[in-house]
Short mmCIF file of C-alpha atoms and ligand atoms in Angstrom, two decimals:
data_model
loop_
_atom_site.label_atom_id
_atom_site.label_comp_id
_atom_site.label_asym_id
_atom_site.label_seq_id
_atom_site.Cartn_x
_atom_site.Cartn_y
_atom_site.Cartn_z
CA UNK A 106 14.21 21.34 31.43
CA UNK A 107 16.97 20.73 29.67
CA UNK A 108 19.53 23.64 28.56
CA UNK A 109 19.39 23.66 24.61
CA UNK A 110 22.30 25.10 24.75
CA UNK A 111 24.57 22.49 26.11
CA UNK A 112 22.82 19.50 24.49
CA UNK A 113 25.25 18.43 22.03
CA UNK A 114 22.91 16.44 19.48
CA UNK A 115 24.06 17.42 16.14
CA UNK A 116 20.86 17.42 15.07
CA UNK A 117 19.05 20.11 17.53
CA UNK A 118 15.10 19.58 18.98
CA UNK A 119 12.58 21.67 18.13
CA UNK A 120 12.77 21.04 14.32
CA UNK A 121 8.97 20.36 12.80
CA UNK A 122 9.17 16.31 12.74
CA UNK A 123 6.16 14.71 14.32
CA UNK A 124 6.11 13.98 17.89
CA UNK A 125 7.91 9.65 17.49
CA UNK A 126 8.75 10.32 13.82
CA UNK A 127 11.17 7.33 13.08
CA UNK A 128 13.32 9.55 10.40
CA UNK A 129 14.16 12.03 12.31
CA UNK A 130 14.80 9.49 15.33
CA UNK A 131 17.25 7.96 13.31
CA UNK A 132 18.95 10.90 11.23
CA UNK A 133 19.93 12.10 14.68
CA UNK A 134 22.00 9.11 15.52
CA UNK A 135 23.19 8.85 12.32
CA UNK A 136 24.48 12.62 12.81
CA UNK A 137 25.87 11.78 16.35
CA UNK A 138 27.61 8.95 15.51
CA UNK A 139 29.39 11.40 12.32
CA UNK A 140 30.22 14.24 14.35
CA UNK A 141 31.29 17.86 13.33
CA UNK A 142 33.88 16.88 11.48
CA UNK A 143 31.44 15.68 8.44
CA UNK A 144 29.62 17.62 5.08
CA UNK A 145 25.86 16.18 4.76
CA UNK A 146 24.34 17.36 1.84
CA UNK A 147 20.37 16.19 1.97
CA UNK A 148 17.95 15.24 -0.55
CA UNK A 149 14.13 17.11 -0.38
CA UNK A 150 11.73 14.98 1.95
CA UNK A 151 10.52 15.12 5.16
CA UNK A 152 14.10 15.13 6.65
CA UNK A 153 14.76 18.01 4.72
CA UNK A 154 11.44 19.78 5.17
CA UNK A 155 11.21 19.38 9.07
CA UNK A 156 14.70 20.24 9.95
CA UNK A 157 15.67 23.81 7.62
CA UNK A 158 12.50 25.94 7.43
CA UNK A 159 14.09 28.81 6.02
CA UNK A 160 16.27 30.68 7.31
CA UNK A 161 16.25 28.36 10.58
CA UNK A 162 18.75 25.02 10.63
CA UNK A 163 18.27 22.30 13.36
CA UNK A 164 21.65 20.73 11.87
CA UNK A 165 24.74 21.22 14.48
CA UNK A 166 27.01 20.63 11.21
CA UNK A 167 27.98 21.58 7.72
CA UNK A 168 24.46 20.48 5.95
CA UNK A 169 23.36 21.60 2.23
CA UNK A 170 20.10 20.77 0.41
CA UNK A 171 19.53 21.31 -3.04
CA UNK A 172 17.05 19.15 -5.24
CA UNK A 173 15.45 16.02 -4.79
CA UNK A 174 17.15 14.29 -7.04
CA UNK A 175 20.83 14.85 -6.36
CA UNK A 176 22.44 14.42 -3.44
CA UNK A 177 24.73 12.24 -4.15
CA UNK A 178 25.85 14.67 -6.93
CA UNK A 179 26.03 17.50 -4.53
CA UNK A 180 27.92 15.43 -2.40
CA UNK A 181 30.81 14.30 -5.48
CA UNK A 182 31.21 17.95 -5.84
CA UNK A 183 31.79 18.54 -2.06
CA UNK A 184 34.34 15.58 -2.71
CA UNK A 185 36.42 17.40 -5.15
CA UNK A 186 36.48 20.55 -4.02
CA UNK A 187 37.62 19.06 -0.56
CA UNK A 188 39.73 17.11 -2.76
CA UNK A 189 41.09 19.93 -4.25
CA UNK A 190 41.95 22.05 -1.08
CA UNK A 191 43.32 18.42 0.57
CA UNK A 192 40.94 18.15 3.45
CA UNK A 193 39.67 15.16 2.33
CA UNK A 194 41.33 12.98 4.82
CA UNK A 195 39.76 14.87 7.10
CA UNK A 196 36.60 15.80 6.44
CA UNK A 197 33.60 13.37 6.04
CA UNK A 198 31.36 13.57 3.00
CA UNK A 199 28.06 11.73 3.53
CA UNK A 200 24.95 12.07 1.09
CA UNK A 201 21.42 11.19 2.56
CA UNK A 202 17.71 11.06 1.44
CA UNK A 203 14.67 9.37 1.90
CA UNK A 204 13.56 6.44 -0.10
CA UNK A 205 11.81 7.90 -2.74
CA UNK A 206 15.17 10.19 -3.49
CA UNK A 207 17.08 7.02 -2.97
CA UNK A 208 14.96 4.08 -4.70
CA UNK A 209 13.57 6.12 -7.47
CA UNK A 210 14.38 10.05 -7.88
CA UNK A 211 17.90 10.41 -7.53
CA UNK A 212 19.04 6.64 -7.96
CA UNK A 213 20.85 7.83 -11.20
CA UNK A 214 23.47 10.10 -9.24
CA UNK A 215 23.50 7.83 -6.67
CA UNK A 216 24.68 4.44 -9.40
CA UNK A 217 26.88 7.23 -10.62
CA UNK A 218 28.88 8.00 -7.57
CA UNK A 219 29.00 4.45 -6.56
CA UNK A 220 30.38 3.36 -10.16
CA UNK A 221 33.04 6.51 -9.43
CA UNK A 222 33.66 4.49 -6.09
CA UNK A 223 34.14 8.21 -4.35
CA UNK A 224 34.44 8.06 -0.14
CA UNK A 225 31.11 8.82 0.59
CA UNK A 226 28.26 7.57 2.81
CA UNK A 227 25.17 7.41 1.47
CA UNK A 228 22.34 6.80 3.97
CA UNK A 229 18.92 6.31 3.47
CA UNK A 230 15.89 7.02 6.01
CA UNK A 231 12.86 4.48 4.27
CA UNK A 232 9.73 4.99 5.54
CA UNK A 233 8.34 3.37 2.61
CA UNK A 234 6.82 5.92 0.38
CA UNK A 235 6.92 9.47 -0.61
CA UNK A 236 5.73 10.69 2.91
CA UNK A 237 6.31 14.35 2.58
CA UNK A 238 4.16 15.00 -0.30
CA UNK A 239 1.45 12.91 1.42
CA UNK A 240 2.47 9.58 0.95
CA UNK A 241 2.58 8.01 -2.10
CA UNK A 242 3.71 4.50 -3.40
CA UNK A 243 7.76 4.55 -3.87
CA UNK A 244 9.59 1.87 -5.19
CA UNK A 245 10.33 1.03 -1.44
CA UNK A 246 6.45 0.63 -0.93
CA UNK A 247 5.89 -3.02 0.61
CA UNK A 248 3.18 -5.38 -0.85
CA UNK A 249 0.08 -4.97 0.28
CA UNK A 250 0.62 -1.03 1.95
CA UNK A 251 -2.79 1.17 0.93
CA UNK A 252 -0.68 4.59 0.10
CA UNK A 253 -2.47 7.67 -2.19
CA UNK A 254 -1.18 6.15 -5.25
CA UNK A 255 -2.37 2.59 -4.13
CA UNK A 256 -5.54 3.25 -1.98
CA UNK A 257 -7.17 -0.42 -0.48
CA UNK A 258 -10.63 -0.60 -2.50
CA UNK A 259 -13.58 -2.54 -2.52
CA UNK A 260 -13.82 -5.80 -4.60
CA UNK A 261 -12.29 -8.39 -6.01
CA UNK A 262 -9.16 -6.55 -7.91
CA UNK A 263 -5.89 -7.06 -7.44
CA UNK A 264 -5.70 -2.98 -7.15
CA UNK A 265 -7.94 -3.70 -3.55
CA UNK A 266 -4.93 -4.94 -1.83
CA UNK A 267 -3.59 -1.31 -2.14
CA UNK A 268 0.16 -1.89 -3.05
CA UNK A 269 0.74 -4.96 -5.57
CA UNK A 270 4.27 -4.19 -6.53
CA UNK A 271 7.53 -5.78 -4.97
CA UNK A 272 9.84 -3.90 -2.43
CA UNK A 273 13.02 -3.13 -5.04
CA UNK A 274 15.97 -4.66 -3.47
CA UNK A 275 18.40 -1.69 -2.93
CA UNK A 276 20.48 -4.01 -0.81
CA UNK A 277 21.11 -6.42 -4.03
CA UNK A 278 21.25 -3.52 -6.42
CA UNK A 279 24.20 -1.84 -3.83
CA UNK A 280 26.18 -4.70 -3.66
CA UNK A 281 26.10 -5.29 -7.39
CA UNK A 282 27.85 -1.86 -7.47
CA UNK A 283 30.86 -3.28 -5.74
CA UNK A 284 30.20 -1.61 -2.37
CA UNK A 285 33.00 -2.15 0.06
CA UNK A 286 30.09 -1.64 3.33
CA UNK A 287 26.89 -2.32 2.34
CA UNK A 288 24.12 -2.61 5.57
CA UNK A 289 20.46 -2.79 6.56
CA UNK A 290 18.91 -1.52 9.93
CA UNK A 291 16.20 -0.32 11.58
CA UNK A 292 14.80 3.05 14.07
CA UNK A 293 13.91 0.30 16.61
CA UNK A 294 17.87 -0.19 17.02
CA UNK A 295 19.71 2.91 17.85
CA UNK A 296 22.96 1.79 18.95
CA UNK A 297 23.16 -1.29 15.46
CA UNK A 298 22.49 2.68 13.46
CA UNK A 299 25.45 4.24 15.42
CA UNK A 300 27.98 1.18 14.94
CA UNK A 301 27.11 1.01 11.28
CA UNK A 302 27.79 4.65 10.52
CA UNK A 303 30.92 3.91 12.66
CA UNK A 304 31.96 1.53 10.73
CA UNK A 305 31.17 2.50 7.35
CA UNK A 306 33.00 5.80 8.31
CA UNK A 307 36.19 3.95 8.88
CA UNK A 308 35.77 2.11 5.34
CA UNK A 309 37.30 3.19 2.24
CA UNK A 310 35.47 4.04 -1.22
CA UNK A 311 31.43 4.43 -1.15
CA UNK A 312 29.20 3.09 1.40
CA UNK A 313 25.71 2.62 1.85
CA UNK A 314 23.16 1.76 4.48
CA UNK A 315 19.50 1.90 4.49
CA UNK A 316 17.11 2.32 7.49
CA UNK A 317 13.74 1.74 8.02
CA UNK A 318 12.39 4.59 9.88
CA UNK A 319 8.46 4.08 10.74
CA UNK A 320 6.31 7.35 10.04
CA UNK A 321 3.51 7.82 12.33
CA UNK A 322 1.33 9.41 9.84
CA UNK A 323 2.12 7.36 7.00
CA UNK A 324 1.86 4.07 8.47
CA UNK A 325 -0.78 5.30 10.43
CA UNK A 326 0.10 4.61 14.11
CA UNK A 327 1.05 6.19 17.26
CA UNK A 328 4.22 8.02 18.07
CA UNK A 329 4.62 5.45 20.80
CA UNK A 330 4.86 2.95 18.15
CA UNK A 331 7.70 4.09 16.63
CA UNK A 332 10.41 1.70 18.12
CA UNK A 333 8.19 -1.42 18.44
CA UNK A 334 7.83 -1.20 14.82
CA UNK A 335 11.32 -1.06 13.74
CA UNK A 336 11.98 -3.63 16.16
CA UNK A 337 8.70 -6.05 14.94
CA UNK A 338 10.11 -5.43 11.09
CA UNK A 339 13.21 -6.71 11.74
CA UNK A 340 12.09 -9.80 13.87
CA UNK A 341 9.48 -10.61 11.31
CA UNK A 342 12.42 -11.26 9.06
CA UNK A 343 10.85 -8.46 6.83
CA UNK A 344 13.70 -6.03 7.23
CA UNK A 345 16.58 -8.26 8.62
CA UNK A 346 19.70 -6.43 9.85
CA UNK A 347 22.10 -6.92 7.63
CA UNK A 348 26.00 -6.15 7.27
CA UNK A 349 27.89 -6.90 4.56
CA UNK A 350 32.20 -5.95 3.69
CA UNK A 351 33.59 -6.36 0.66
CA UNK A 352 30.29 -8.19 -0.53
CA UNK A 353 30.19 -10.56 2.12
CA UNK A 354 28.00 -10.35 4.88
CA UNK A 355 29.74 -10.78 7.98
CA UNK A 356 26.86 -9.64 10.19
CA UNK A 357 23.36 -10.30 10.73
CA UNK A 358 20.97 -10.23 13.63
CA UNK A 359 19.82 -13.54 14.03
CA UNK A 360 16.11 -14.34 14.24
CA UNK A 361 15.48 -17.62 16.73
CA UNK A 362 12.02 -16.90 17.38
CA UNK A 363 10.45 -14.78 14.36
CA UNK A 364 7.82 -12.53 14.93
CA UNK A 365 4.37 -13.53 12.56
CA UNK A 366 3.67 -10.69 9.55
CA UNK A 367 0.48 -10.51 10.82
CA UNK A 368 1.14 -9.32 14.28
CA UNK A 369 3.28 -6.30 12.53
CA UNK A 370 0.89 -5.72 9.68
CA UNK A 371 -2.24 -5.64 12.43
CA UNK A 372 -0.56 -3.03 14.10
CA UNK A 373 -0.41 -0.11 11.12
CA UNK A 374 -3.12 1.50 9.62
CA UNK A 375 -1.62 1.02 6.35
CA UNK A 376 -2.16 -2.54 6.06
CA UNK A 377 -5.69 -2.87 7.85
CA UNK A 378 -7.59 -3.87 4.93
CA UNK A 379 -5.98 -7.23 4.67
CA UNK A 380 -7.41 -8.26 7.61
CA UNK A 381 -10.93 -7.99 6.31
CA UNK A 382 -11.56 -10.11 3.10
CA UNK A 383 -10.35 -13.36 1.77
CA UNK A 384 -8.23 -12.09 -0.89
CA UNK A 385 -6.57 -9.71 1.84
CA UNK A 386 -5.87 -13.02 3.99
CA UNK A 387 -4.20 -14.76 1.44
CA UNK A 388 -1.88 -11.52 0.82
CA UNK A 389 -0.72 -12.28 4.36
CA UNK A 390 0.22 -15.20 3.55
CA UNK A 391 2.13 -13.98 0.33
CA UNK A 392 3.83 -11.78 2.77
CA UNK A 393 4.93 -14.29 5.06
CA UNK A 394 6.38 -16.35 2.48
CA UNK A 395 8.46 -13.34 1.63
CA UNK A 396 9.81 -12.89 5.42
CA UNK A 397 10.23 -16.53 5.31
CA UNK A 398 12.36 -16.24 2.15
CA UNK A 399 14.49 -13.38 3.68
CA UNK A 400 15.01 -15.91 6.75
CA UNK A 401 16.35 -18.76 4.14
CA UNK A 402 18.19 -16.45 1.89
CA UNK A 403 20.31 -14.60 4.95
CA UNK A 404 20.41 -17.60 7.32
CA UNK A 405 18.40 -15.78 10.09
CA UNK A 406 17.70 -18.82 12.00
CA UNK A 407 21.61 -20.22 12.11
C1 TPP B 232 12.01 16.45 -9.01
C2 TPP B 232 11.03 16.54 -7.90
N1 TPP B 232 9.93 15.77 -7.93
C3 TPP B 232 9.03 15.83 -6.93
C4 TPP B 232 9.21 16.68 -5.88
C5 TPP B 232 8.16 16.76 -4.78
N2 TPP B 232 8.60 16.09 -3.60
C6 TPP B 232 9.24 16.74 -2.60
S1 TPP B 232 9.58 15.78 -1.29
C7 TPP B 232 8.85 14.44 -2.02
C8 TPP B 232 8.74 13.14 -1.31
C9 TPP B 232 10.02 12.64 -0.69
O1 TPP B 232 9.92 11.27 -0.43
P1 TPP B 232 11.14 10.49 0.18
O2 TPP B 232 12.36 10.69 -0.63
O3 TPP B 232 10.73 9.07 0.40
O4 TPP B 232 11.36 11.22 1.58
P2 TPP B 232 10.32 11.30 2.83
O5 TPP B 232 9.59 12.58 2.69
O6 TPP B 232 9.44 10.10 2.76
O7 TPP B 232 11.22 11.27 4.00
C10 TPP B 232 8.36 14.78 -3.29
C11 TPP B 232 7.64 13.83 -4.19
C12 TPP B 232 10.37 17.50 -5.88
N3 TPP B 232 10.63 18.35 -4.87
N4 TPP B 232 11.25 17.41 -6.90
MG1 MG B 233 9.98 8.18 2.15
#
């Protein structure tokens, strides 16, 4: 076995994550890639939750939690007071959350300390709902996804199809801010994580990048799955990789041979229902025309 005590993760194992959870998969690299030198102050989730049960930390590095809601004001205080005592230069600031404290909770700090244009990271771990608290529908949600707050029914109603609400583009709504690094990745690509937080580290003013972390419970499949899934969501042309500086985007992952919704929706519990009645099928088919759209609007295929 391995000695604990000279694995360098910043983020230590034995926190309480499930066994292939995608968050915690990815928070690690994200923390590896920052190194000591760096301030994270955390929004409540699962992230949060899993990793600092009272009094016990499984961060290797400066890490604060608060509320829910403001990380990203936590993390403009850290900013002055670092500021203020000229370590700035030298120490990283970084804000993080999941989506539901990114999308929807604690947006308001989050347009705040964008608009303020302060030298922070902000990253965010979407697994596509509230998944702490049991998982309910966040404004990250996809179409179609039964969650608590959107349970697949029986019938004819739209309300069957379990989510009927559109994904909110935090991508579009980041770059609007100005954002000099703006990008989009997924769990199934470690290393694309660690040369985004590279880069954004080396950029000045705020930064932002969002990725999809699959949750086994959630999405209800196996921790095996983890990877495959990130991987699948990204070659679907759902949840393109995405880089943009200075509000162009200079990178993306091209897609030559896309992978069908269906294969990726057929794989998670959260989407099974589709698959069994007519109005489910043509949902599908509304959901591939929105991966075909994110092909055409990014320029996957070229
Ligand atoms: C103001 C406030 N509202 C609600 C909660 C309850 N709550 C704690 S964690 C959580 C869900 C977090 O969801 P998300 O931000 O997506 O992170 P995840 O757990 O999915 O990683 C909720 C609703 C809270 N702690 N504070
Ligand atoms: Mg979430």
């Amino acid at each position: 076995m391995k000695n604990t005590k000279n694995n360098k993760s910043m983020l230590a194992p034995g926190h309480r994550g499930c066994a292939g959870c995608g968050e915690l998969l990815a928070a690690r690299t994200v923390a590896n890639a920052l190194g000591p030198n760096t301030i994270i102050a955390n929004g409540t989730g699962c992230l949060e939750v899993t990793t600092t049960p009272y009094p016990q930390s499984a961060w290797r590095m400066p890490w604060i939690h608060s509320l829910f809601e403001n990380a990203a004001g936590v993390a403009s205080g850290i900013l002055a007071a670092l500021k203020q005592q000229k370590k700035d230069k030298e120490i990283k600031v970084v804000a993080q959350g999941g989506d539901g404290g990114t999308f929807d909770i604690g947006f308001g700090l989050i347009s705040g300390m964008w608009e303020r244009g302060e030298n922070i990271l902000y990253v965010c771990y979407d697994n596509e709902a509230y998944a702490n608290t049991g998982m309910q529908a966040s404004g990250a949600t996809p179409w179609g996804s039964s969650t608590t707050t959107t349970p697949a029914g029986e019938g004819q109603t739209i309300d069957a199809i379990g989510s009927h609400q559109r994904k909110k583009d935090m991508i579009a709504i980041a770059l609007a801010h100005g954002l000099n690094y703006v990008a989009q990745t997924t769990a199934g690509f470690l290393s694309d994580i660690e040369a985004k937080v590279k880069k954004a580290v080396t950029m000045e003013g705020p930064a932002y990048i969002q990725i999809m972390t699959p949750c086994i419970p959630g999405w209800k499949i196996s921790p095996d799955q983890t990877l495959a899934m990130g991987r699948m969501a990204a070659k679907t042309g759902l949840y393109p990789q995405l880089e943009y500086i200075n509000g162009e985007l200079v990178n993306k992952t091209k897609i030559t041979k896309p992978i069908k919704v269906g294969e990726y929706l057929n794989a998670q519990g959260r989407f099974k229902h589709l698959f069994k009645t007519e109005q489910g099928k043509e949902q599908i088919k509304y959901i591939q025309s929105l991966a075909d759209a994110n092909i055409k609007k990014y320029g996957l295929d070229k």
